[in-house]
Short mmCIF file of C-alpha atoms in Angstrom, two decimals:
data_model
loop_
_atom_site.label_atom_id
_atom_site.label_comp_id
_atom_site.label_asym_id
_atom_site.label_seq_id
_atom_site.Cartn_x
_atom_site.Cartn_y
_atom_site.Cartn_z
CA MET K 24 -34.21 172.77 -10.87
CA SER K 25 -31.48 170.56 -9.43
CA THR K 26 -28.05 170.88 -11.00
CA CYS K 27 -24.70 169.29 -10.25
CA SER K 28 -23.59 172.52 -8.56
CA THR K 29 -26.64 172.76 -6.29
CA VAL K 30 -26.22 169.14 -5.21
CA SER K 31 -22.50 169.65 -4.53
CA HIS K 32 -23.25 172.80 -2.54
CA ASP K 33 -26.06 171.18 -0.56
CA LEU K 34 -23.80 168.22 0.31
CA ASP K 35 -21.02 170.66 1.33
CA GLU K 36 -18.46 168.96 -0.91
CA PRO K 37 -15.01 170.41 -0.11
CA VAL K 38 -13.33 172.36 -2.92
CA SER K 39 -9.72 172.10 -1.72
CA GLY K 40 -7.49 170.04 -4.00
CA THR K 41 -9.79 170.18 -7.03
CA ALA K 42 -8.09 172.73 -9.31
CA ALA K 43 -7.09 171.93 -12.88
CA THR K 44 -3.36 171.27 -13.12
CA ALA K 45 -1.11 173.44 -15.27
CA GLN K 46 2.24 174.97 -14.59
CA THR K 47 1.72 177.39 -17.45
CA TRP K 48 -1.51 178.76 -18.92
CA LEU K 49 -1.75 179.87 -22.55
CA LEU K 50 -4.87 181.89 -23.33
CA LEU K 51 -6.10 182.88 -26.79
CA GLU K 52 -8.98 185.24 -27.46
CA GLN K 53 -11.69 183.62 -29.57
CA SER K 54 -15.09 185.27 -29.87
CA GLY K 55 -18.34 183.55 -30.76
CA PRO K 56 -19.79 180.30 -29.41
CA TRP K 57 -17.72 177.49 -27.93
CA GLY K 58 -18.37 173.77 -28.15
CA ALA K 59 -17.60 171.23 -25.45
CA LYS K 60 -14.03 170.82 -26.74
CA ALA K 61 -13.53 174.46 -27.57
CA LEU K 62 -10.13 174.27 -29.26
CA THR K 63 -11.64 172.13 -31.99
CA SER K 64 -15.31 173.14 -31.76
CA SER K 65 -15.40 176.92 -31.94
CA HIS K 66 -14.73 179.48 -34.63
CA LEU K 67 -11.03 178.78 -34.24
CA ASP K 68 -9.72 176.73 -37.16
CA PRO K 69 -10.09 173.14 -35.85
CA THR K 70 -6.91 172.07 -37.63
CA LEU K 71 -5.04 174.73 -35.67
CA GLY K 72 -6.85 173.67 -32.50
CA ARG K 73 -5.71 170.06 -32.93
CA ALA K 74 -2.14 171.18 -33.65
CA LEU K 75 -2.10 173.31 -30.51
CA GLU K 76 -3.42 170.43 -28.41
CA ALA K 77 -0.70 168.17 -29.76
CA ALA K 78 2.01 170.77 -29.20
CA ALA K 79 1.00 171.31 -25.57
CA ASP K 80 0.54 167.64 -24.69
CA GLY K 81 2.79 166.58 -21.83
CA THR K 82 4.52 169.97 -21.51
CA GLY K 83 2.74 171.35 -18.43
CA VAL K 84 1.03 173.97 -20.61
CA ARG K 85 -2.76 174.18 -20.60
CA ILE K 86 -4.41 176.07 -23.47
CA ALA K 87 -7.79 177.76 -23.09
CA LEU K 88 -9.85 180.16 -25.14
CA ILE K 89 -11.05 183.44 -23.66
CA ARG K 90 -13.57 186.08 -24.68
CA ARG K 91 -14.92 189.32 -23.27
CA PRO K 92 -18.06 189.02 -21.12
CA GLY K 93 -21.32 189.73 -22.92
CA ARG K 94 -23.35 188.46 -25.82
CA HIS K 95 -21.72 185.81 -27.99
CA ALA K 96 -23.61 185.91 -31.23
CA ASP K 97 -21.26 185.54 -34.16
CA SER K 98 -20.14 189.10 -34.80
CA GLY K 99 -17.00 188.04 -36.61
CA THR K 100 -13.56 187.18 -35.34
CA PRO K 101 -11.62 190.23 -34.13
CA ALA K 102 -8.77 191.25 -36.40
CA VAL K 103 -6.45 191.54 -33.41
CA ARG K 104 -6.67 188.93 -30.67
CA GLN K 105 -5.35 189.09 -27.14
CA VAL K 106 -2.98 186.34 -26.02
CA TYR K 107 -1.66 185.68 -22.52
CA ALA K 108 0.87 183.27 -21.07
CA ALA K 109 1.26 182.81 -17.33
CA HIS K 110 3.56 180.62 -15.25
CA ALA K 111 2.25 179.76 -11.79
CA VAL K 112 5.18 178.06 -10.04
CA PRO K 113 6.27 180.10 -6.99
CA GLY K 114 9.67 181.68 -7.38
CA ASN K 115 9.13 182.18 -11.11
CA VAL K 116 5.61 183.55 -11.39
CA TRP K 117 4.98 185.73 -14.42
CA LEU K 118 2.20 186.90 -16.71
CA HIS K 119 2.97 188.16 -20.19
CA GLY K 120 0.55 189.54 -22.77
CA ALA K 121 0.63 189.99 -26.52
CA THR K 122 -1.65 190.49 -29.49
CA THR K 123 -1.78 188.62 -32.77
CA ARG K 124 -3.53 188.89 -36.10
CA ASP K 125 -2.72 185.28 -36.90
CA PRO K 126 -3.24 182.69 -34.13
CA ARG K 127 -1.11 180.23 -36.11
CA GLN K 128 1.82 182.15 -34.62
CA LEU K 129 1.21 180.17 -31.42
CA LEU K 130 2.66 177.12 -33.18
CA ASP K 131 6.02 178.90 -33.17
CA LEU K 132 6.16 178.67 -29.37
CA ASP K 133 8.46 176.27 -27.57
CA PHE K 134 5.80 174.60 -25.42
CA ALA K 135 8.27 172.55 -23.40
CA ALA K 136 10.15 175.72 -22.48
CA LEU K 137 6.89 177.50 -21.65
CA GLY K 138 5.95 174.66 -19.33
CA ARG K 139 9.28 175.04 -17.54
CA GLY K 140 8.64 178.74 -17.06
CA ASP K 141 10.73 180.17 -19.92
CA HIS K 142 8.81 182.88 -21.80
CA THR K 143 11.56 183.60 -24.36
CA THR K 144 9.73 182.24 -27.40
CA PHE K 145 6.41 183.83 -26.33
CA ASP K 146 8.11 187.20 -26.25
CA ALA K 147 10.00 186.60 -29.50
CA ALA K 148 7.21 185.08 -31.60
CA LEU K 149 4.40 187.36 -30.40
CA ARG K 150 6.31 190.41 -29.16
CA GLY K 151 5.08 189.55 -25.69
CA ARG K 152 5.69 191.83 -22.75
CA PRO K 153 5.08 191.59 -18.99
CA HIS K 154 1.45 192.31 -18.14
CA THR K 155 1.27 195.54 -16.16
CA GLY K 156 -2.49 195.79 -15.67
CA ASP K 157 -4.78 194.27 -13.07
CA PRO K 158 -4.79 190.53 -12.31
CA LEU K 159 -6.77 188.37 -14.71
CA ALA K 160 -10.07 186.98 -13.44
CA LEU K 161 -11.06 184.07 -15.69
CA VAL K 162 -14.61 182.81 -15.20
CA CYS K 163 -15.65 179.52 -16.81
CA THR K 164 -18.79 180.06 -18.89
CA ASN K 165 -18.75 177.11 -21.29
CA GLY K 166 -22.30 175.84 -21.08
CA LYS K 167 -21.63 173.23 -23.78
CA ARG K 168 -19.42 171.41 -21.26
CA ASP K 169 -21.87 171.85 -18.41
CA ARG K 170 -24.94 174.04 -18.13
CA CYS K 171 -23.89 175.22 -14.64
CA CYS K 172 -20.97 177.08 -16.18
CA ALA K 173 -23.37 179.10 -18.32
CA LEU K 174 -26.16 179.47 -15.74
CA LEU K 175 -23.82 180.62 -12.99
CA GLY K 176 -20.59 181.65 -14.70
CA ARG K 177 -21.95 184.05 -17.30
CA PRO K 178 -23.91 186.18 -14.79
CA LEU K 179 -20.82 186.38 -12.56
CA ALA K 180 -18.59 187.50 -15.43
CA ALA K 181 -21.20 190.04 -16.52
CA GLU K 182 -21.62 191.41 -12.99
CA LEU K 183 -17.87 191.80 -12.54
CA ALA K 184 -17.50 193.53 -15.90
CA ALA K 185 -20.47 195.82 -15.19
CA SER K 186 -18.92 196.90 -11.89
CA ALA K 187 -15.74 197.97 -13.70
CA VAL K 188 -13.55 195.12 -12.49
CA GLU K 189 -10.62 195.10 -14.91
CA GLY K 190 -9.09 191.90 -16.28
CA VAL K 191 -12.32 189.88 -16.43
CA TRP K 192 -12.56 187.28 -19.17
CA GLU K 193 -14.78 184.31 -19.87
CA VAL K 194 -12.77 181.10 -20.28
CA THR K 195 -13.57 177.75 -21.85
CA HIS K 196 -12.79 175.21 -19.16
CA LEU K 197 -11.43 175.11 -15.61
CA GLY K 198 -12.77 171.71 -14.56
CA GLY K 199 -15.08 171.00 -11.65
CA HIS K 200 -18.41 172.06 -13.14
CA ARG K 201 -20.12 171.15 -9.86
CA PHE K 202 -18.24 173.98 -8.14
CA SER K 203 -19.63 176.61 -10.54
CA PRO K 204 -19.11 179.44 -10.85
CA THR K 205 -15.42 178.60 -11.11
CA LEU K 206 -12.66 181.17 -11.31
CA LEU K 207 -8.93 181.20 -12.10
CA VAL K 208 -6.83 184.18 -11.04
CA LEU K 209 -3.56 184.92 -12.82
CA PRO K 210 -0.64 185.38 -12.44
CA TYR K 211 -0.51 183.19 -9.33
CA GLY K 212 -2.69 180.37 -10.69
CA TYR K 213 -5.09 179.90 -7.78
CA ALA K 214 -8.55 178.59 -8.65
CA TYR K 215 -11.80 179.18 -6.77
CA GLY K 216 -15.19 177.52 -6.62
CA ARG K 217 -18.71 178.74 -5.86
CA ALA K 218 -17.41 182.24 -6.51
CA GLU K 219 -19.54 185.32 -5.81
CA ALA K 220 -18.84 188.79 -7.09
CA HIS K 221 -18.05 190.38 -3.72
CA ALA K 222 -15.64 187.54 -2.90
CA VAL K 223 -13.95 187.79 -6.30
CA LYS K 224 -13.34 191.49 -5.74
CA GLN K 225 -11.67 190.69 -2.42
CA ILE K 226 -9.60 187.94 -4.05
CA LEU K 227 -8.39 190.32 -6.76
CA HIS K 228 -7.64 193.05 -4.23
CA SER K 229 -5.53 190.58 -2.27
CA VAL K 230 -3.70 189.40 -5.40
CA GLU K 231 -2.81 192.99 -6.23
CA GLY K 232 -1.06 193.06 -2.87
CA GLY K 233 0.67 189.73 -3.48
CA ARG K 234 -1.59 187.77 -1.12
CA ILE K 235 -3.89 184.77 -1.46
CA VAL K 236 -7.41 184.29 -0.12
CA VAL K 237 -7.89 180.69 1.03
CA GLU K 238 -11.67 180.76 1.52
CA GLY K 239 -13.26 178.98 -1.42
CA CYS K 240 -9.84 178.19 -2.91
CA ARG K 241 -9.52 174.98 -4.94
CA GLY K 242 -5.73 175.15 -5.07
CA ASN K 243 -2.78 176.34 -7.10
CA SER K 244 -2.77 174.85 -10.60
CA ALA K 245 1.02 174.41 -10.44
CA TRP K 246 0.59 171.38 -8.14
CA GLU K 247 -1.12 168.05 -8.51
CA ARG K 248 -4.22 167.57 -6.38
CA PRO K 249 -2.55 166.24 -3.19
CA GLY K 250 -0.09 169.15 -3.31
CA GLN K 251 -2.91 171.65 -3.79
CA ALA K 252 -4.66 170.42 -0.66
CA ALA K 253 -1.42 170.24 1.34
CA GLU K 254 -0.32 173.76 0.46
CA LEU K 255 -3.71 175.23 1.40
CA ALA K 256 -3.66 173.29 4.67
CA VAL K 257 -0.26 174.75 5.59
CA ARG K 258 -1.43 178.26 4.70
CA THR K 259 -4.41 177.84 7.01
CA ALA K 260 -2.41 176.23 9.81
CA VAL K 261 0.25 178.93 10.03
CA GLY K 262 -1.67 181.93 8.69
CA GLU K 263 0.62 182.43 5.69
CA TYR K 264 -1.07 184.27 2.82
CA ALA K 265 1.87 185.69 0.83
CA ALA K 266 1.35 184.43 -2.70
CA GLU K 267 4.80 182.94 -3.34
CA ALA K 268 5.74 181.95 0.21
CA LEU K 269 5.04 178.22 -0.14
CA THR K 270 6.25 175.57 -2.59
CA VAL K 271 5.37 171.89 -2.89
CA VAL K 272 8.84 170.37 -3.07
CA ARG K 273 8.08 166.66 -2.83
CA THR K 274 5.19 164.23 -2.98
CA ASP K 275 5.72 160.65 -1.81
CA GLY K 276 3.25 157.80 -2.10
CA ALA K 277 0.36 157.11 -4.42
CA ALA K 278 -3.41 157.05 -4.24
CA PRO K 279 -5.04 156.82 -1.80
CA ARG K 280 -2.33 158.22 0.51
CA TRP K 281 0.47 160.72 0.05
CA GLU K 282 3.07 162.49 2.14
CA VAL K 283 3.57 165.98 0.75
CA THR K 284 6.49 168.20 1.76
CA VAL K 285 5.71 171.91 1.66
CA ALA K 286 8.57 174.42 1.97
CA HIS K 287 8.45 178.06 3.03
CA ALA K 288 10.68 180.65 1.43
CA ASP K 289 12.21 181.25 4.88
CA GLY K 290 13.40 177.62 5.13
CA ARG K 291 10.65 176.07 7.24
CA ARG K 292 9.14 172.81 6.03
CA TRP K 293 6.04 170.79 6.77
CA ARG K 294 5.05 167.22 6.06
CA VAL K 295 1.38 166.91 5.20
CA LEU K 296 -0.48 163.60 5.12
CA VAL K 297 -3.19 163.63 2.44
CA ALA K 298 -5.70 160.82 1.94
CA GLN K 299 -7.97 160.35 -1.04
CA GLY K 300 -11.56 159.74 -0.09
CA ALA K 301 -14.82 159.36 -1.97
CA SER K 302 -17.53 162.00 -1.75
CA LEU K 303 -20.68 160.34 -0.50
CA PRO K 304 -23.54 159.90 -1.11
CA PRO K 305 -23.13 159.43 -4.89
CA ARG K 306 -24.09 162.50 -6.88
CA PRO K 307 -23.96 163.82 -10.46
CA GLU K 308 -20.40 164.92 -11.21
CA SER K 309 -21.73 167.04 -14.05
CA CYS K 310 -25.15 167.92 -15.38
CA GLY K 311 -24.54 165.77 -18.45
CA ALA K 312 -23.63 162.65 -16.49
CA SER K 313 -25.97 159.71 -17.02
CA VAL K 314 -24.90 157.92 -13.83
CA LEU K 315 -24.14 159.07 -10.29
CA GLY K 316 -20.53 159.15 -9.12
CA SER K 317 -18.48 159.58 -5.96
CA PRO K 318 -15.89 162.24 -6.85
CA ALA K 319 -12.46 161.82 -5.29
CA ARG K 320 -11.72 164.27 -2.49
CA MET K 321 -8.41 165.24 -0.91
CA ASP K 322 -8.60 164.98 2.88
CA VAL K 323 -5.71 166.45 4.90
CA VAL K 324 -5.10 164.06 7.80
CA ALA K 325 -2.16 165.79 9.48
CA VAL K 326 0.14 168.79 9.15
CA ARG K 327 3.49 168.51 10.94
CA GLU K 328 6.30 171.05 10.90
CA LEU K 329 9.66 169.38 10.39
CA THR K 330 12.41 170.11 12.87
CA ALA K 331 16.06 170.57 11.94
CA THR K 332 16.69 166.99 13.04
CA ALA K 333 13.93 165.65 10.79
CA LEU K 334 15.20 167.70 7.87
CA ALA K 335 18.70 166.27 8.29
CA SER K 336 17.50 162.66 8.40
#
């Protein structure tokens, strides 16, 4: 059986620069089945789902539903739901957790402030506190968006949970079905494609130590796609794996060519030339696609460290 993920894998499509973009993630536990647009097609009140979508629009906050790995027959909505908020911009990375009996409380949040990295209203409205447990491993399993996410994502989530990996949740949508199984790790906001259980365990072990694994990494959700590719290229070029060492401080240009400036916490800077290409030959971008496409890819053309003279000019 050929799927969009097997074709992407066989064609060796690069994963760098393909992560969903969000400076802040807001995650709400919702058991039971999920539709393609889960906020409005699940057992969450669709009116609330639409209101949350509207509230988050343009704020840098991305909302997703989560559930524990396992069977998803309708066993009733839990009385107490887990909620998380995480900000992924280096220098202000945080992950807070809370519980709620009424998900309508999420409408009391200041979404613009959340997007900027201010968790004040999350803590006030939901009695949120800093998350002190293991990193969160969010595996996309929404087969109603793409069957690959169910065929590959659900077994991965189940395997991780069965091997006592803490912090594992199924999540509604991380984009890039053809890279299934896809994974988002919080608090740092790095996404991964074609994830396997042994690799995920290594990724989580590294995150516990404040370090990032670049193999299989799609990028940090805090940056747009050219910035994601540029930051990963700098990490690889200089062997820098500390989670918050690098920041995308500037992106000049427009598709299909950008100059991205990446800064190190120690003051070093690099200028990275990123070009947008088309993945050839044409292939299905998702299993539900009726026509073949050529997905955009981020190709790093050059990485150049800036000297003091260049920085002053």
